[in-house]
Coordinates of C-alpha atoms and ligand atoms in Angstrom, one line a residue:
M1 CA 86.4 39.1 56.5
T2 CA 84.0 38.9 53.5
I3 CA 81.8 35.8 53.3
A4 CA 81.8 33.7 50.1
N5 CA 78.2 32.8 49.5
V6 CA 74.6 33.6 50.5
L7 CA 71.3 31.9 50.1
I8 CA 68.4 34.3 49.8
V9 CA 65.0 32.9 50.5
G10 CA 62.3 35.0 48.8
G11 CA 62.5 36.9 45.6
G12 CA 60.3 40.0 46.5
I13 CA 61.6 43.6 46.8
G14 CA 63.9 42.9 49.8
G15 CA 65.4 39.6 48.5
L16 CA 66.0 41.1 45.0
C17 CA 67.6 44.2 46.3
A18 CA 69.8 42.1 48.7
A19 CA 70.8 39.9 45.7
I20 CA 71.8 43.0 43.6
A21 CA 73.7 44.6 46.5
L22 CA 75.6 41.4 47.4
R23 CA 76.5 40.6 43.8
R24 CA 77.8 44.1 43.4
K25 CA 80.1 43.3 46.2
G26 CA 81.3 40.1 44.6
I27 CA 79.4 37.7 46.9
E28 CA 77.9 34.5 45.3
V29 CA 74.2 34.5 45.6
D30 CA 71.6 31.7 45.2
L31 CA 68.0 32.9 45.5
V32 CA 64.9 30.6 45.9
E33 CA 61.4 31.9 45.3
L34 CA 58.3 30.0 46.2
K35 CA 56.3 31.2 43.3
T36 CA 56.6 29.1 40.1
E37 CA 55.5 32.0 38.1
W38 CA 57.5 35.0 39.2
T39 CA 54.8 37.7 39.1
V40 CA 53.5 40.4 41.4
Y41 CA 50.1 41.9 41.5
G42 CA 49.3 44.9 39.4
V43 CA 49.0 48.0 41.4
G44 CA 51.7 50.4 42.4
I45 CA 54.0 51.5 45.1
I46 CA 55.1 54.8 46.5
Q47 CA 58.9 55.1 46.9
Q48 CA 60.0 58.1 48.8
S49 CA 63.3 60.1 48.9
N50 CA 65.2 57.6 51.1
V51 CA 64.4 54.8 48.6
V52 CA 65.6 56.9 45.6
R53 CA 68.8 57.4 47.5
E54 CA 69.2 53.6 48.1
M55 CA 68.4 52.8 44.4
A56 CA 71.3 55.1 43.6
K57 CA 73.6 53.0 45.9
L58 CA 72.3 49.8 44.1
G59 CA 73.4 51.4 40.8
L60 CA 69.8 51.1 39.5
L61 CA 68.7 54.7 39.4
D62 CA 68.5 55.1 35.6
A63 CA 66.6 51.9 34.9
Y64 CA 64.4 52.4 37.8
L65 CA 63.5 56.0 37.0
D66 CA 62.8 55.0 33.3
A67 CA 60.2 52.6 34.7
A68 CA 58.7 55.0 37.2
Y69 CA 56.8 58.3 37.5
A70 CA 59.1 60.8 39.3
F71 CA 57.5 63.6 41.3
E72 CA 58.5 66.1 44.0
D73 CA 55.9 67.1 46.6
V74 CA 53.3 65.4 48.7
G75 CA 50.0 67.3 48.7
I76 CA 47.6 66.8 51.6
Y77 CA 43.9 67.8 51.1
N78 CA 40.8 67.5 52.9
T79 CA 38.1 64.9 51.9
D80 CA 36.5 67.5 49.5
G81 CA 39.8 68.0 47.8
V82 CA 40.7 71.5 49.4
P83 CA 44.5 71.8 49.7
L84 CA 45.7 71.8 53.3
V85 CA 49.5 71.6 52.9
R86 CA 52.2 70.8 50.3
I87 CA 55.2 69.0 51.7
P88 CA 58.2 69.7 49.5
G89 CA 60.2 66.8 48.2
Q90 CA 63.8 66.2 49.4
R91 CA 66.3 65.2 46.6
L92 CA 68.4 62.8 48.6
A93 CA 69.9 61.0 45.6
G94 CA 71.5 64.3 44.4
P95 CA 70.1 67.5 42.8
E96 CA 69.8 65.9 39.4
Y97 CA 67.4 63.2 40.6
P98 CA 63.8 63.5 41.7
A99 CA 62.7 63.4 45.3
N100 CA 60.0 60.7 45.0
V101 CA 58.7 58.0 42.7
G102 CA 55.5 56.2 42.0
I103 CA 56.1 52.8 40.2
S104 CA 53.9 49.9 39.2
R105 CA 54.9 46.8 41.2
R106 CA 55.3 44.9 38.0
A107 CA 57.6 47.5 36.5
L108 CA 59.7 47.5 39.8
H109 CA 59.8 43.7 39.8
K110 CA 61.1 43.6 36.2
V111 CA 63.9 46.0 36.9
L112 CA 65.0 44.2 40.0
S113 CA 64.7 40.7 38.8
E114 CA 66.4 41.5 35.4
T115 CA 69.2 43.3 37.1
A116 CA 69.7 40.6 39.8
I117 CA 69.9 37.9 37.2
A118 CA 72.3 39.9 34.9
L119 CA 74.6 40.4 37.8
G120 CA 74.8 36.6 38.2
T121 CA 72.2 35.7 40.9
R122 CA 71.2 32.0 40.5
V123 CA 67.5 32.0 40.8
R124 CA 65.3 28.9 41.4
L125 CA 61.6 29.4 41.2
G126 CA 59.0 27.1 42.8
T127 CA 61.5 26.4 45.5
S128 CA 61.5 27.0 49.3
I129 CA 63.6 26.1 52.3
E130 CA 62.7 23.0 54.2
Q131 CA 65.2 23.2 57.0
F132 CA 68.7 24.2 58.0
E133 CA 71.4 23.2 60.4
Q134 CA 74.2 25.5 61.4
D135 CA 77.8 24.9 62.6
A136 CA 80.5 27.4 63.3
D137 CA 81.5 27.7 59.6
G138 CA 78.3 27.5 57.7
V139 CA 74.7 26.6 57.2
E140 CA 73.6 23.2 55.7
V141 CA 70.3 23.8 53.9
L142 CA 67.8 21.3 52.6
L143 CA 65.5 22.8 49.9
S144 CA 62.0 21.8 49.0
D145 CA 63.3 20.3 45.7
G146 CA 65.4 17.9 47.8
S147 CA 68.6 19.5 47.0
R148 CA 71.1 20.6 49.6
G149 CA 73.5 23.4 49.8
R150 CA 76.1 24.9 52.2
Y151 CA 76.2 28.7 52.7
A152 CA 78.1 31.2 54.9
L153 CA 74.8 33.1 55.4
V154 CA 71.1 32.5 54.8
V155 CA 68.9 35.6 54.4
G156 CA 65.2 35.1 55.0
A157 CA 63.5 37.7 52.8
D158 CA 60.3 35.6 52.5
G159 CA 57.8 38.3 53.7
L160 CA 55.0 38.5 56.2
F161 CA 54.4 34.7 56.6
S162 CA 58.1 33.9 56.6
R163 CA 59.1 30.3 56.8
V164 CA 62.6 31.3 57.7
R165 CA 61.2 33.3 60.7
S166 CA 59.3 30.2 61.9
L167 CA 62.4 28.0 61.6
L168 CA 64.3 30.6 63.7
F169 CA 61.7 31.7 66.3
G170 CA 59.0 29.0 66.2
D171 CA 55.6 30.7 66.6
T172 CA 56.8 33.5 68.8
Y173 CA 56.1 36.1 66.0
Q174 CA 52.8 35.7 64.2
P175 CA 51.2 38.3 61.8
Q176 CA 48.3 40.1 63.5
F177 CA 45.4 41.6 61.7
T178 CA 45.4 45.4 62.5
G179 CA 41.6 46.0 62.2
Q180 CA 42.0 47.8 58.8
S181 CA 42.1 46.8 55.1
V182 CA 43.4 48.7 52.1
W183 CA 41.5 48.9 48.8
R184 CA 43.3 49.9 45.5
Y185 CA 42.2 50.6 41.9
N186 CA 44.1 51.7 38.9
F187 CA 42.9 54.6 36.7
P188 CA 44.2 56.6 33.7
R189 CA 46.3 59.4 35.3
V190 CA 44.6 62.8 35.3
A191 CA 46.8 65.8 34.8
E192 CA 46.4 67.2 38.3
I193 CA 47.9 64.0 39.9
D194 CA 51.5 64.8 39.1
H195 CA 52.4 64.3 42.8
L196 CA 51.3 62.1 45.6
A197 CA 47.8 63.4 46.8
N198 CA 46.5 62.4 50.1
Y199 CA 42.8 63.2 51.1
Q200 CA 42.0 63.0 54.7
G201 CA 39.3 63.7 57.2
P202 CA 37.6 62.5 60.3
F203 CA 35.8 59.6 58.4
G204 CA 38.4 58.4 56.1
N205 CA 41.7 58.6 54.3
A206 CA 42.3 58.1 50.5
G207 CA 45.2 58.8 48.1
L208 CA 46.1 59.0 44.4
V209 CA 49.6 58.0 43.3
P210 CA 51.0 58.7 39.8
L211 CA 52.7 55.6 38.3
A212 CA 53.2 56.5 34.7
D213 CA 52.2 59.2 32.2
D214 CA 49.0 57.3 31.6
L215 CA 48.5 55.5 34.9
M216 CA 47.8 56.3 38.6
Y217 CA 46.2 54.3 41.4
L218 CA 43.8 55.1 44.2
F219 CA 44.1 53.7 47.7
T220 CA 41.9 54.0 50.7
T221 CA 42.0 52.3 54.1
S222 CA 38.9 51.1 56.0
H223 CA 38.1 49.8 59.4
E224 CA 37.0 46.1 59.0
P225 CA 36.2 44.7 62.5
G226 CA 36.6 41.0 62.5
N227 CA 38.4 40.8 59.1
P228 CA 35.3 39.9 57.1
W229 CA 35.5 37.7 54.0
M230 CA 34.9 39.8 50.9
D231 CA 33.0 38.4 47.9
E232 CA 35.1 39.0 44.8
R233 CA 31.8 39.6 42.9
T234 CA 31.0 42.7 45.0
L235 CA 34.4 44.3 45.5
A236 CA 33.7 47.3 43.2
E237 CA 30.5 48.1 45.0
E238 CA 32.1 47.6 48.4
L239 CA 34.9 50.1 47.5
R240 CA 32.5 52.6 46.2
K241 CA 30.7 52.4 49.6
R242 CA 33.9 53.1 51.4
L243 CA 34.5 56.2 49.4
T244 CA 31.1 57.7 50.3
G245 CA 31.6 61.1 51.8
F246 CA 34.6 62.1 49.7
G247 CA 34.0 65.1 47.4
G248 CA 36.1 66.6 44.6
L249 CA 38.3 64.2 42.4
I250 CA 37.7 61.1 44.6
E251 CA 34.0 61.5 44.2
Q252 CA 34.3 61.7 40.5
L253 CA 36.6 58.7 40.3
R254 CA 34.4 56.7 42.6
E255 CA 31.7 56.4 39.9
Q256 CA 34.2 54.8 37.6
I257 CA 34.9 51.9 40.0
T258 CA 32.9 49.2 38.2
D259 CA 35.3 46.3 37.5
N260 CA 35.4 43.8 40.5
A261 CA 38.4 42.1 39.0
Q262 CA 40.5 45.3 39.1
V263 CA 39.9 45.9 42.9
V264 CA 42.9 44.9 45.0
Y265 CA 41.7 44.2 48.5
K266 CA 44.1 43.6 51.3
P267 CA 43.5 43.1 55.1
L268 CA 46.4 44.7 56.9
E269 CA 48.6 42.4 59.0
A270 CA 51.8 43.3 60.9
V271 CA 54.6 41.6 62.7
F272 CA 57.8 42.9 64.4
V273 CA 60.7 40.7 65.5
D274 CA 61.5 42.6 68.8
E275 CA 65.0 41.1 69.2
P276 CA 67.9 40.7 66.9
W277 CA 66.7 39.4 63.5
Y278 CA 69.3 36.6 63.3
C279 CA 70.6 33.6 65.0
G280 CA 74.1 32.6 64.1
R281 CA 74.3 32.6 60.3
V282 CA 70.6 33.0 59.5
L283 CA 69.1 36.6 59.2
L284 CA 65.7 38.0 58.5
I285 CA 65.2 41.2 56.4
G286 CA 62.3 43.1 55.1
D287 CA 58.8 42.0 56.0
A288 CA 59.9 38.8 57.4
A289 CA 61.4 40.9 60.3
H290 CA 59.2 44.0 60.3
A291 CA 56.1 43.9 58.2
T292 CA 53.9 47.0 58.9
T293 CA 51.0 48.9 57.6
P294 CA 51.4 51.1 54.5
H295 CA 50.2 54.3 56.3
L296 CA 53.6 55.9 55.9
G297 CA 54.5 54.2 52.6
Q298 CA 57.8 52.9 53.8
G299 CA 57.5 49.0 54.1
A300 CA 59.5 48.4 51.0
G301 CA 61.7 51.3 51.7
M302 CA 62.8 49.6 54.9
A303 CA 63.3 46.3 53.0
I304 CA 65.5 48.1 50.4
E305 CA 67.5 49.9 53.1
D306 CA 68.0 46.5 54.9
A307 CA 69.4 45.1 51.7
V308 CA 72.0 47.9 51.1
V309 CA 73.1 48.0 54.7
L310 CA 73.6 44.2 54.8
S311 CA 75.9 44.4 51.8
E312 CA 77.8 47.3 53.3
E313 CA 78.3 45.5 56.7
L314 CA 79.3 42.2 55.2
T315 CA 82.2 43.9 53.4
T316 CA 83.4 46.2 56.1
G317 CA 85.6 44.0 58.3
G318 CA 85.2 41.8 61.4
N319 CA 83.7 38.4 61.5
L320 CA 80.1 37.6 60.6
A321 CA 78.9 38.0 64.2
D322 CA 80.4 41.6 64.3
Q323 CA 78.9 42.3 60.8
L324 CA 75.4 41.2 61.8
Q325 CA 75.6 43.1 65.1
R326 CA 76.5 46.3 63.2
F327 CA 73.7 45.6 60.7
M328 CA 71.2 45.4 63.6
A329 CA 72.5 48.5 65.1
R330 CA 71.8 50.4 61.9
R331 CA 68.4 48.9 61.3
F332 CA 66.6 48.1 64.4
E333 CA 65.5 51.4 65.7
R334 CA 64.8 52.8 62.4
C335 CA 62.5 50.0 61.3
K336 CA 60.8 50.0 64.7
F337 CA 60.0 53.6 64.3
I338 CA 58.4 53.1 61.0
S339 CA 56.5 50.0 62.2
E340 CA 55.2 51.6 65.3
K341 CA 54.2 55.0 63.7
S342 CA 52.5 53.3 60.8
L343 CA 50.4 51.2 63.2
L344 CA 49.7 54.3 65.2
A345 CA 48.3 56.1 62.2
G346 CA 46.0 53.1 61.6
E347 CA 44.8 53.1 65.1
K348 CA 44.1 56.8 65.1
E349 CA 42.1 56.4 61.9
M350 CA 40.1 53.7 63.5
Q351 CA 39.4 55.8 66.6
K352 CA 38.6 58.8 64.3
D353 CA 40.7 60.8 66.7
P354 CA 40.1 64.5 65.9
E355 CA 43.4 65.3 67.7
F356 CA 45.6 63.1 65.5
D357 CA 47.9 65.3 63.5
R358 CA 48.8 63.2 60.4
I359 CA 50.7 66.1 58.8
A360 CA 53.1 66.3 61.8
L361 CA 53.6 62.5 61.6
V362 CA 54.4 62.5 57.9
K363 CA 56.9 65.4 58.4
Q364 CA 58.6 63.5 61.3
M365 CA 58.7 60.3 59.1
L366 CA 60.3 62.3 56.3
E367 CA 62.9 63.9 58.7
V368 CA 63.8 60.5 60.2
T369 CA 64.1 58.7 56.9
A370 CA 66.2 61.4 55.4
R371 CA 68.9 60.8 57.9
P372 CA 71.8 58.7 56.8
V373 CA 70.9 55.0 57.2
Ligands
FAD1 C1 48.4 47.4 50.8 C2 49.9 47.7 50.9 C3 50.5 48.8 50.3 C4 51.8 49.1 50.4 N1 52.3 50.2 49.8 C5 53.7 50.5 50.1 C6 54.2 51.7 49.6 O1 53.5 52.5 48.9 N2 55.6 51.9 49.8 C7 56.4 51.0 50.4 O2 57.5 51.3 50.6 N3 55.8 49.9 50.9 C8 54.5 49.6 50.8 N4 54.0 48.4 51.2 C9 54.9 47.5 51.9 C10 55.6 46.6 50.9 O3 54.8 46.0 50.0 C11 56.4 45.6 51.7 O4 57.1 46.1 52.8 C12 57.5 44.9 50.8 O5 56.9 44.3 49.8 C13 58.3 43.9 51.6 O6 59.2 43.3 50.8 P1 59.8 41.9 51.1 O7 60.8 41.5 50.0 O8 60.3 41.9 52.5 O9 58.6 40.9 51.1 P2 57.6 40.4 50.0 O10 57.4 41.6 49.0 O11 56.4 39.9 50.6 O12 58.4 39.3 49.2 C14 58.5 38.0 49.8 C15 58.9 37.1 48.7 O13 59.1 35.8 49.3 C16 58.5 34.8 48.6 N5 58.3 33.7 49.6 C17 57.4 33.6 50.6 N6 57.6 32.4 51.3 C18 58.6 31.8 50.7 C19 59.3 30.6 51.0 N7 58.9 29.8 52.0 N8 60.3 30.3 50.2 C20 60.7 31.0 49.2 N9 60.1 32.2 48.8 C21 59.1 32.6 49.6 C22 57.1 35.4 48.2 O14 56.5 34.7 47.1 C23 57.6 36.7 47.8 O15 58.1 36.8 46.4 C24 52.7 48.1 51.1 C25 52.1 47.0 51.7 C26 50.8 46.8 51.6 C27 50.1 45.5 52.2

C-alpha cells in the first residue's frame, strides 16, 4: 500500500532528493528546513558514477549535467605530481552519459531545490520539528512555528546533528571528531585538471576537483589532535602550512592561497546508527543516519541513494513496516561499508601507515558502489 503523505525534516542533498523521488511517485511532501536563508557554502562536491546513475533515476540528469563539470577518470599522483595510476570511469547511467561529475554545492542545491518545488513539494524555511507522537496509523508532529500536522511517515534528513535522531534514539548516537580536518579553496580551473586528481604520500593527501570550465577546488586533509580552534584571520596561512612538502601543481597553487575568507575549514565528525534507522513511522536517511568522512567522496552519494531506494520501496507493495524493512536491507550494509572504509582511510593517514594501499581501497569502493543498489 502506498502511503499518502510524508514530512521531510531537512532540505539538504538527501532531503531534497527524497522530496523529488517521492513527488515523482505521487506522494504528498512537506519539507521543513531550519535555515531561514536556504543557502549552502560555496565549494564543490565530487559525485561518482553511482550518483550519476541515481540522478538519472530522479529524472534530473540533463539539468544536473548542465550545472556540473563532467569527467571520466580519476588520476592518482604522488605528492610531487608524478602519475601513479589512472582509474577509468564507469558510465553507469548509460554510454551517452559521463562517468563522474564535479559540481559546486550551490549549483547542486539550485537544481535540487528548484526541481523539488516545481514538482509540488511544500517547503517551509526557518522551521524545525519540536516533537512527534506516533500511533498505528500516523505521526502527529509539532513544528517549531507552533503548527501541527499528521503524516504517514516522517523522514529525518537533518544531517550530522539530527534533531530527529535525538528524538528517536536520545543521546545514544553522538557525532565524534575523527582527529582530522578538511581544508578547501576554490581556484580558476587549469587545463590539466579535467579529471579528479588525487595527490598522496606518506605525509599528506590533497586533491583537485574540476567544477566548471573556469572553476576547480583544492582539498586537503590534516591531522588536528584535540580539534583546535582556528582563527579565521590566519586560515590562508594555516592552509599553506599544511600543503608544505607538496611539489608540482599543488606547490604552485599553494602560493595563491591568500584570502582567509575563501578558506573553508571543517573538522571531520562521524556518526553511524548501528541498528535500523527507523522506529515505527519515523526514519532517518543521509548524514542523520550515517555521516562519515569525505575520504571516499561518497557521503552525499549514500544520501542520494537512500532517497531513491526509499521512494522505490514505498511504492512496491506491503505495509509500511515491510517497506522500511526492505529499505534497510538495501541500505544498511552498503552505507556501513562506506562509513567504515572512509574512517579507515582517515586513520591510516593519521598513522602515516606506509602499508596502506589507498589505490586498492578506491578500486574496491568503486566496485562496491557500481553494484545495483
Ligand atoms: C569536507 C566534506 C567534503 C565532502 N565531500 C563530499 C564529496 O565530495 N562527495 C560526497 O558524496 N559527499 C561529500 N561529503 C559528504 C556530504 O556533504 C554529506 O554526506 C551530505 O551533505 C549529506 O546530506 P544530508 O542531506 O544527509 O545532510 P546535510 O547536507 O547536512 O543537510 C541537512 C539539512 O538539514 C537542515 N537541518 C538541520 N537540522 C534541522 C532541523 N532540526 N530541522 C530542519 N532542518 C534541519 C540543515 O540546515 C541542512 O539543510 C563531504 C562532507 C564533508 C564534511
